[in-house]
Amino acid sequence: MPPKPLDYELVNENVKKAQYAVRGELYLRATELQNEGKKIIFLNIGNPHALGQRPLTFPRQVVALCQASFLLDDPNVGLLFPADAISRAKHYLSMTSGGLGAYSDSRGLPGVRKEVAGIIERRDGYPSHPELICLTDDAGKAVMQILQTIIRGQGDGVLVPIPQYPLYSATIALFGGTLVPYYLEETANWGLDINEIRRSVSQARYKGITVRAMVIINPGNHTSQCLSEANLREVLRYSYQENLVLPGDEVYQQSIYQDERPFISAKKVLMDMGPPISKELRLVSFHTVSKGYWGECGQRGGYYELTNIPPETVDEIYKVASIYLSPNVPAQIFMGLMVNPPKPGDISYDQFVRESKGILESLRRRARLMTDGFNNCRNVVCNFSEGAMYSFPRIRLPPRAIEAAQQARKAPDVFYCLKLLEVTGISTVPGPGFGQKEGEFHLRATILPAEENMPAIMDSFKKFNDEFMDQYEDHRDLFKDVISSL
Amino acid sequence: MPPKPLDYELVNENVKKAQYAVRGELYLRATELQNEGKKIIFLNIGNPHALGQRPLTFPRQVVALCQASFLLDDPNVGLLFPADAISRAKHYLSMTSGGLGAYSDSRGLPGVRKEVAGIIERRDGYPSHPELICLTDDAGKAVMQILQTIIRGQGDGVLVPIPQYPLYSATIALFGGTLVPYYLEETANWGLDINEIRRSVSQARYKGITVRAMVIINPGNHTSQCLSEANLREVLRYSYQENLVLPGDEVYQQSIYQDERPFISAKKVLMDMGPPISKELRLVSFHTVSKGYWGECGQRGGYYELTNIPPETVDEIYKVASIYLSPNVPAQIFMGLMVNPPKPGDISYDQFVRESKGILESLRRRARLMTDGFNNCRNVVCNFSEGAMYSFPRIRLPPRAIEAAQQARKAPDVFYCLKLLEVTGISTVPGPGFGQKEGEFHLRATILPAEENMPAIMDSFKKFNDEFMDQYEDHRDLFKDVISSL
């Protein structure tokens, strides 16, 4: 019998090729174990509220009032909501054409886009235009919308940093393009090496691929490095020379855990460089309400800003946005609140600052606790998380562990992470989901568990790792290492 | 100079091909006029709250409490929220893993999926499985997810009813497939004629296209007819014989304005038919919180149910869902509330029934007012809106109006709708955006304006139409009509 539509044989090959490891084998096994009653510590997904981070009070008050807008006329509303939340709810409702239940403009509420443009101007010191800002159902959808516009087929390549956030590989596969990998340099705290990019582009061209775009992720997801201004300049100059569009994933710009290398936007660096590049390089910058001290992942809100994109292409991009009708409206309000939080003098200002500073300072301590915890383990080395919310330690697996993994038909780090999960309940994502150099092994863990639980989690990891290494490490191996290091 | 990425010449051709008329030329002109200070009556988009429909109180109370979950511990909460809203908020929060700010499972909260399965079972009298239900950011995204799985290239065809909801043509174009049109029969109240489908499939096959799927929309969007059980049986049998997947768009199932032909789901009809077809025909059914008396378009919530899809393909579909991470969580709660509204005896029951009945009964009266209003105009004929929320009158344009349109380089009905907009401020969507038979002209208007405004709107339309016909109708034309009818 010939196959029928939706038989596996007939499923769109691009769909089959797309991989999404963050919710892959490890996640499924963790869910199974949880259903069997085992306590699972989910370090696999950057999902702050699921790991106990409390939402900021003020934005939740405002959005709750926008939902229950009839409360604004209730004489008792002041008993539950502060006056500034009430006035902000009225402010945002006045931007809608029928409250949260009405579709907005496909690009999002004009009033919120204006507020977003305002904060970009203050951040960078350069103009930003509401007409070139599009609100979206989180940054992932925004990335998809832009890559769909760029990719026309297998011959179109997109440079993506490796290790990478698998949204990129999955999206490029879904749209039938070719991922062109450039490796970040682990020994330089996951720095971006322009020579490596050149090498990768040459190799792609040799294969007949036209490289169309270069994704940069700053701070790194999930390598957590902050790119320096000099590094960004190099990248922008290179993109300009090579006619590449630059999708700039900056969703972690508010999650910075050190003072030496603050976040600097690609747009600011570009504008600082002056013409002709500042007027010509095509940049699309992404942001979200899911990350930082907001962590409102479940609301699904984000935006992108278009810089130097030709007007007729802007129209095409917005046409695609119009097919999706409208991003969800409550999350648009969250975005408005994120770029326009309470100001000094507002009733809610002190509480807002206390809550947001509390989260950020704790994340900074947790980034340190986790890095130190991993570096304290045998055969584990880990760069400090300068920003974002992940730790990505390298695990030096002994040859006998690699053999055991091969026998179990698993990649060595998948094997290691599965054992870690079974023994400790710690759910991580092994390196192959993100890409890594041949013969290297990693895992990804979020730095998000509650601070008070962190020491116990790292102790549990250390205990597992020590026992694992004891089991698979051979004294002859150790001896060989000593010999070879002489 | 060679073109650069994101130059219009290099934009993905599928993106360029996609058209989305609902927010096209007419909408843009209406927005311009509005910005110039003209009062616009937006009948172009089915956006109930934008046209004054009030949200149902109970679901808004529950979701507001889920957002401001800290209120659940406030001793004053009972002053603003009824006890059943408070307990329902706790019920839904207990299903999440960190409230509305945490990603849910990519298929949606298991607890809500269980509630959805429950109502499908009660509706149809057949089992429904939560594991085969996937919550989505509204039905449009769901349709895209399924069509992306089916379409592999230009050789794959999808049958779509014409006049159609342009989401389908746009999505099929975006994914590079071929739309295979089948025309609904206007003179049979937009009935679905199986011979017309056969004709269309033969023609597509002759062109080398393999037809993979047949979209049915019931109640029709925007032709507003309810398909009869006999008609549905015919369609299901045909799909089965021809090995077609059946995407069943049933988003208007709660918007029915007559008693003679109630909504009946494709799944129920399929199950009633018994094996082998009930165990083999591949059906995907879509629903949403945007329509009906809910009208919560801005929240972006929906679901699809998979019937008879092979398990390994279900895995592929869910893998794509996992790339999108999670549908927005507040809208998942709305979906839970929609399928599980207040019950008799609940504090909020009476108010909920009063509000929802009030909206539905008014919509029923408005469907009648609008149909009669159009049929009361010269050269306008209009089927009654049995369900959904649109009116789609046919306009018989006089030859001189067609000539004038040609001189203005507009399609005749675009010309007519633009004049209507300029003169009356009534914003509609002309027929070409939906497809229509050669030489026929239509417009689409929602039945959603506030009931008290409806008579004035229809009077204004009639006045415009009469003057338009006076201007372009030639007495010789009328004379010719009389002659030819003899």
CSV table of C-alpha atoms in Angstrom, one decimal, chain A residues 34-345:
chain,number,residue,atom,x,y,z
A,34,GLN,CA,8.8,12.4,38.1
A,35,ASN,CA,5.6,10.5,37.3
A,36,GLU,CA,7.0,7.5,39.1
A,37,GLY,CA,7.3,9.7,42.2
A,38,LYS,CA,11.0,10.6,42.1
A,39,LYS,CA,11.9,14.2,43.1
A,40,ILE,CA,13.4,15.9,40.0
A,41,ILE,CA,15.5,19.1,40.1
A,42,PHE,CA,14.8,20.6,36.6
A,43,LEU,CA,18.0,22.4,35.6
A,44,ASN,CA,17.4,21.7,32.0
A,45,ILE,CA,15.2,24.7,31.0
A,46,GLY,CA,15.7,28.4,31.9
A,47,ASN,CA,12.3,28.6,33.5
A,48,PRO,CA,12.9,30.9,36.6
A,49,HIS,CA,9.4,30.8,38.1
A,50,ALA,CA,9.3,27.0,37.9
A,51,LEU,CA,12.3,27.0,40.1
A,52,GLY,CA,10.8,29.3,42.7
A,53,GLN,CA,11.6,32.8,41.5
A,54,ARG,CA,8.7,35.0,42.6
A,55,PRO,CA,7.1,37.3,39.9
A,56,LEU,CA,7.7,41.1,40.4
A,57,THR,CA,4.5,42.4,42.1
A,58,PHE,CA,3.9,45.7,40.3
A,59,PRO,CA,3.6,44.3,36.7
A,60,ARG,CA,1.4,41.5,37.9
A,61,GLN,CA,-0.9,44.0,39.7
A,62,VAL,CA,-1.2,46.1,36.5
A,63,VAL,CA,-1.9,43.1,34.2
A,64,ALA,CA,-4.4,41.7,36.7
A,65,LEU,CA,-6.3,45.0,36.6
A,66,CYS,CA,-6.2,45.1,32.8
A,67,GLN,CA,-7.7,41.6,32.8
A,68,ALA,CA,-10.4,42.4,35.4
A,69,SER,CA,-10.9,45.9,34.1
A,70,PHE,CA,-14.3,46.2,35.7
A,71,LEU,CA,-12.4,46.5,39.1
A,72,LEU,CA,-11.2,49.9,38.1
A,73,ASP,CA,-14.7,51.2,38.9
A,74,ASP,CA,-15.0,49.3,42.2
A,75,PRO,CA,-14.7,51.5,45.3
A,76,ASN,CA,-12.8,48.8,47.0
A,77,VAL,CA,-10.1,48.5,44.4
A,78,GLY,CA,-7.7,50.5,46.5
A,79,LEU,CA,-7.8,47.9,49.2
A,80,LEU,CA,-6.0,45.4,47.0
A,81,PHE,CA,-4.1,47.5,44.5
A,82,PRO,CA,-1.8,50.5,44.9
A,83,ALA,CA,-2.8,53.8,43.1
A,84,ASP,CA,0.1,53.7,40.7
A,85,ALA,CA,-0.9,50.2,39.5
A,86,ILE,CA,-4.4,51.4,39.0
A,87,SER,CA,-3.3,54.4,36.9
A,88,ARG,CA,-0.8,52.3,34.9
A,89,ALA,CA,-3.6,49.8,34.1
A,90,LYS,CA,-5.7,52.7,32.8
A,91,HIS,CA,-2.7,54.0,30.9
A,92,TYR,CA,-2.3,50.6,29.0
A,93,LEU,CA,-6.0,50.0,28.6
A,94,SER,CA,-6.3,53.4,26.9
A,95,MET,CA,-3.8,52.1,24.3
A,96,THR,CA,-5.9,49.1,23.4
A,97,SER,CA,-9.0,49.1,21.2
A,98,GLY,CA,-11.2,47.0,23.5
A,99,GLY,CA,-8.9,45.8,26.3
A,100,LEU,CA,-6.9,42.6,26.5
A,101,GLY,CA,-9.5,40.6,24.6
A,102,ALA,CA,-9.2,42.6,21.3
A,103,TYR,CA,-6.6,41.8,18.7
A,104,SER,CA,-4.0,44.6,18.6
A,105,ASP,CA,-2.3,45.9,15.5
A,106,SER,CA,-0.2,42.9,14.1
A,107,ARG,CA,3.0,44.6,15.1
A,108,GLY,CA,1.6,45.3,18.6
A,109,LEU,CA,0.1,48.2,20.4
A,110,PRO,CA,1.5,51.5,19.0
A,111,GLY,CA,1.7,52.9,22.5
A,112,VAL,CA,3.9,50.1,23.8
A,113,ARG,CA,6.1,50.2,20.7
A,114,LYS,CA,6.7,53.9,21.5
A,115,GLU,CA,7.7,53.0,25.1
A,116,VAL,CA,10.1,50.3,23.7
A,117,ALA,CA,11.6,52.8,21.3
A,118,GLY,CA,12.0,55.3,24.2
A,119,ILE,CA,14.1,52.9,26.3
A,120,ILE,CA,16.2,51.8,23.4
A,121,GLU,CA,17.0,55.5,22.8
A,122,ARG,CA,17.9,56.0,26.4
A,123,ARG,CA,20.0,52.8,26.5
A,124,ASP,CA,22.0,53.5,23.3
A,125,GLY,CA,21.9,57.3,22.9
A,126,TYR,CA,20.6,56.9,19.3
A,127,PRO,CA,17.1,57.3,17.8
A,128,SER,CA,14.8,54.4,17.7
A,129,HIS,CA,11.5,54.4,15.7
A,130,PRO,CA,8.3,52.7,16.9
A,131,GLU,CA,7.5,51.9,13.3
A,132,LEU,CA,10.6,49.6,13.2
A,133,ILE,CA,9.7,47.8,16.4
A,134,CYS,CA,7.4,44.8,16.3
A,135,LEU,CA,6.1,43.1,19.4
A,136,THR,CA,5.9,39.3,19.3
A,137,ASP,CA,4.8,36.2,21.2
A,138,ASP,CA,8.3,36.0,22.7
A,139,ALA,CA,11.7,36.2,21.0
A,140,GLY,CA,11.6,32.7,19.6
A,141,LYS,CA,8.7,33.5,17.3
A,142,ALA,CA,10.5,36.7,16.3
A,143,VAL,CA,13.6,34.8,15.3
A,144,MET,CA,11.5,32.5,13.2
A,145,GLN,CA,9.8,35.3,11.5
A,146,ILE,CA,13.1,36.9,10.4
A,147,LEU,CA,14.8,33.6,9.4
A,148,GLN,CA,11.8,32.7,7.4
A,149,THR,CA,12.2,35.9,5.4
A,150,ILE,CA,15.9,35.3,4.8
A,151,ILE,CA,16.1,31.5,4.1
A,152,ARG,CA,15.0,30.4,0.6
A,153,GLY,CA,16.5,27.0,0.5
A,154,GLN,CA,19.5,24.8,1.2
A,155,GLY,CA,21.8,27.1,-0.6
A,156,ASP,CA,21.2,29.8,2.0
A,157,GLY,CA,23.5,29.6,5.0
A,158,VAL,CA,23.1,31.1,8.5
A,159,LEU,CA,26.2,31.4,10.8
A,160,VAL,CA,25.3,30.3,14.3
A,161,PRO,CA,27.6,30.2,17.3
A,162,ILE,CA,28.4,26.7,18.6
A,163,PRO,CA,27.6,25.7,21.3
A,164,GLN,CA,24.3,27.2,20.3
A,165,TYR,CA,20.8,27.7,21.5
A,166,PRO,CA,18.9,24.9,19.6
A,167,LEU,CA,16.1,27.3,18.6
A,168,TYR,CA,18.5,28.3,15.8
A,169,SER,CA,19.3,24.9,14.4
A,170,ALA,CA,15.7,23.8,14.7
A,171,THR,CA,14.4,26.9,12.9
A,172,ILE,CA,17.0,26.8,10.1
A,173,ALA,CA,16.1,23.1,9.6
A,174,LEU,CA,12.3,23.8,9.6
A,175,PHE,CA,12.8,26.4,6.9
A,176,GLY,CA,15.1,24.2,4.9
A,177,GLY,CA,18.2,26.3,5.1
A,178,THR,CA,21.8,25.4,6.1
A,179,LEU,CA,23.3,26.0,9.5
A,180,VAL,CA,26.9,27.2,9.2
A,181,PRO,CA,28.6,26.6,12.5
A,182,TYR,CA,31.2,28.8,14.1
A,183,TYR,CA,32.9,27.5,17.2
A,184,LEU,CA,33.2,29.7,20.3
A,185,GLU,CA,36.5,29.5,22.1
A,186,GLU,CA,36.0,27.8,25.4
A,187,THR,CA,39.6,28.6,26.6
A,188,ALA,CA,38.9,32.3,26.0
A,189,ASN,CA,35.7,32.2,28.1
A,190,TRP,CA,33.6,31.3,25.0
A,191,GLY,CA,34.9,34.4,23.1
A,192,LEU,CA,34.0,34.9,19.5
A,193,ASP,CA,37.1,34.4,17.2
A,194,ILE,CA,36.8,36.2,13.9
A,195,ASN,CA,39.3,33.9,12.3
A,196,GLU,CA,37.1,30.9,13.2
A,197,ILE,CA,34.2,32.7,11.5
A,198,ARG,CA,36.3,33.3,8.4
A,199,ARG,CA,37.3,29.6,8.3
A,200,SER,CA,33.7,28.6,8.6
A,201,VAL,CA,32.5,30.9,5.9
A,202,SER,CA,35.2,29.7,3.5
A,203,GLN,CA,34.3,26.2,4.1
A,204,ALA,CA,30.6,26.9,3.6
A,205,ARG,CA,31.3,28.7,0.3
A,206,TYR,CA,33.5,25.8,-0.8
A,207,LYS,CA,30.4,23.6,-0.4
A,208,GLY,CA,28.4,26.1,-2.6
A,209,ILE,CA,26.5,27.7,0.2
A,210,THR,CA,25.8,31.5,0.2
A,211,VAL,CA,26.1,32.7,3.7
A,212,ARG,CA,23.3,35.2,4.3
A,213,ALA,CA,23.3,36.0,8.0
A,214,MET,CA,25.3,35.7,11.1
A,215,VAL,CA,23.5,35.1,14.4
A,216,ILE,CA,25.2,36.6,17.5
A,217,ILE,CA,23.9,35.8,21.0
A,218,ASN,CA,25.0,38.4,23.6
A,219,PRO,CA,25.1,37.5,26.5
A,220,GLY,CA,25.7,34.0,25.2
A,221,ASN,CA,22.9,31.4,25.4
A,222,HIS,CA,23.9,29.2,27.0
A,223,THR,CA,27.7,29.9,27.1
A,224,SER,CA,26.8,33.0,29.2
A,225,GLN,CA,29.7,35.2,28.1
A,226,CYS,CA,29.3,39.0,27.5
A,227,LEU,CA,30.8,40.1,24.2
A,228,SER,CA,33.3,43.0,24.5
A,229,GLU,CA,32.8,46.2,22.5
A,230,ALA,CA,36.0,45.4,20.6
A,231,ASN,CA,34.7,41.9,19.8
A,232,LEU,CA,31.4,43.3,18.6
A,233,ARG,CA,33.1,45.9,16.4
A,234,GLU,CA,35.1,43.2,14.7
A,235,VAL,CA,31.9,41.1,14.1
A,236,LEU,CA,30.0,44.1,12.7
A,237,ARG,CA,32.8,45.1,10.4
A,238,TYR,CA,33.1,41.5,9.2
A,239,SER,CA,29.3,41.2,8.6
A,240,TYR,CA,29.4,44.5,6.7
A,241,GLN,CA,32.3,43.4,4.5
A,242,GLU,CA,30.6,40.1,3.7
A,243,ASN,CA,27.1,41.4,3.2
A,244,LEU,CA,25.6,39.5,6.1
A,245,VAL,CA,22.4,40.3,7.9
A,246,LEU,CA,23.0,40.3,11.7
A,247,PRO,CA,20.2,38.8,13.9
A,248,GLY,CA,21.3,40.0,17.3
A,249,ASP,CA,19.8,37.9,20.1
A,250,GLU,CA,20.1,40.1,23.2
A,251,VAL,CA,17.4,38.5,25.4
A,252,TYR,CA,19.8,38.3,28.4
A,253,GLN,CA,20.8,42.0,28.3
A,254,GLN,CA,19.4,42.5,31.8
A,255,SER,CA,21.0,39.4,33.3
A,256,ILE,CA,24.6,40.4,34.0
A,257,TYR,CA,26.6,39.0,36.9
A,258,GLN,CA,29.9,40.9,36.8
A,259,ASP,CA,30.9,44.6,36.4
A,260,GLU,CA,34.0,44.3,34.3
A,261,ARG,CA,32.1,43.7,31.0
A,262,PRO,CA,28.7,45.3,31.0
A,263,PHE,CA,26.1,44.5,28.3
A,264,ILE,CA,26.5,46.7,25.2
A,265,SER,CA,24.0,46.4,22.4
A,266,ALA,CA,25.0,45.7,18.8
A,267,LYS,CA,23.0,48.7,17.7
A,268,LYS,CA,24.9,51.1,19.9
A,269,VAL,CA,28.3,49.7,18.7
A,270,LEU,CA,27.0,50.0,15.2
A,271,MET,CA,25.9,53.6,15.6
A,272,ASP,CA,29.2,54.5,17.3
A,273,MET,CA,31.1,53.2,14.3
A,274,GLY,CA,29.4,56.0,12.1
A,275,PRO,CA,28.7,55.9,8.4
A,276,PRO,CA,28.8,54.2,6.0
A,277,ILE,CA,28.4,51.0,8.2
A,278,SER,CA,26.0,52.6,10.7
A,279,LYS,CA,23.6,53.4,7.8
A,280,GLU,CA,24.0,50.2,5.9
A,281,LEU,CA,24.6,47.1,8.0
A,282,ARG,CA,21.3,45.2,8.4
A,283,LEU,CA,20.6,44.4,12.0
A,284,VAL,CA,17.6,42.8,13.8
A,285,SER,CA,17.8,42.9,17.6
A,286,PHE,CA,15.6,40.7,19.8
A,287,HIS,CA,14.4,41.0,23.4
A,288,THR,CA,11.9,39.3,25.7
A,289,VAL,CA,10.0,39.5,29.0
A,290,SER,CA,11.0,35.8,29.7
A,291,LYS,CA,14.5,36.4,31.0
A,292,GLY,CA,16.4,38.7,33.5
A,293,TYR,CA,14.8,39.3,36.8
A,294,TRP,CA,11.3,39.3,35.2
A,295,GLY,CA,11.5,35.7,34.1
A,296,GLU,CA,7.9,35.8,32.8
A,297,CYS,CA,8.4,32.9,30.3
A,298,GLY,CA,4.8,31.7,30.4
A,299,GLN,CA,3.4,35.1,29.3
A,300,ARG,CA,5.3,34.9,25.9
A,301,GLY,CA,6.2,38.5,25.2
A,302,GLY,CA,9.0,39.9,23.1
A,303,TYR,CA,10.0,42.4,20.4
A,304,TYR,CA,12.4,42.9,17.6
A,305,GLU,CA,13.9,46.1,16.3
A,306,LEU,CA,14.8,46.5,12.6
A,307,THR,CA,17.8,48.6,11.7
A,308,ASN,CA,18.8,49.5,8.1
A,309,ILE,CA,16.3,47.0,6.6
A,310,PRO,CA,15.0,48.3,3.2
A,311,PRO,CA,11.4,49.6,3.5
A,312,GLU,CA,9.9,47.1,1.0
A,313,THR,CA,11.4,44.3,3.0
A,314,VAL,CA,10.0,45.8,6.2
A,315,ASP,CA,6.6,45.6,4.5
A,316,GLU,CA,7.1,41.9,3.7
A,317,ILE,CA,8.2,41.1,7.3
A,318,TYR,CA,5.1,42.9,8.6
A,319,LYS,CA,2.9,41.1,6.2
A,320,VAL,CA,4.0,37.8,7.7
A,321,ALA,CA,3.3,39.3,11.2
A,322,SER,CA,-0.2,40.1,9.9
A,323,ILE,CA,-0.8,36.5,9.1
A,324,TYR,CA,-0.3,35.7,12.8
A,325,LEU,CA,-2.9,38.4,13.4
A,326,SER,CA,-1.7,39.8,16.7
A,327,PRO,CA,0.8,38.9,19.5
A,328,ASN,CA,-1.0,38.2,22.8
A,329,VAL,CA,-2.0,41.4,24.4
A,330,PRO,CA,-1.3,40.8,28.1
A,331,ALA,CA,2.3,40.1,27.3
A,332,GLN,CA,2.5,43.3,25.3
A,333,ILE,CA,1.6,45.1,28.6
A,334,PHE,CA,4.3,43.2,30.4
A,335,MET,CA,6.8,44.5,27.8
A,336,GLY,CA,5.5,48.0,28.3
A,337,LEU,CA,6.1,47.6,32.0
A,338,MET,CA,9.5,46.1,31.5
A,339,VAL,CA,10.8,49.1,29.5
A,340,ASN,CA,8.9,51.6,31.7
A,341,PRO,CA,9.1,50.3,35.3
A,342,PRO,CA,8.0,52.4,38.4
A,343,LYS,CA,10.0,55.6,38.8
A,344,PRO,CA,11.5,57.2,41.9
A,345,GLY,CA,8.6,58.8,43.8
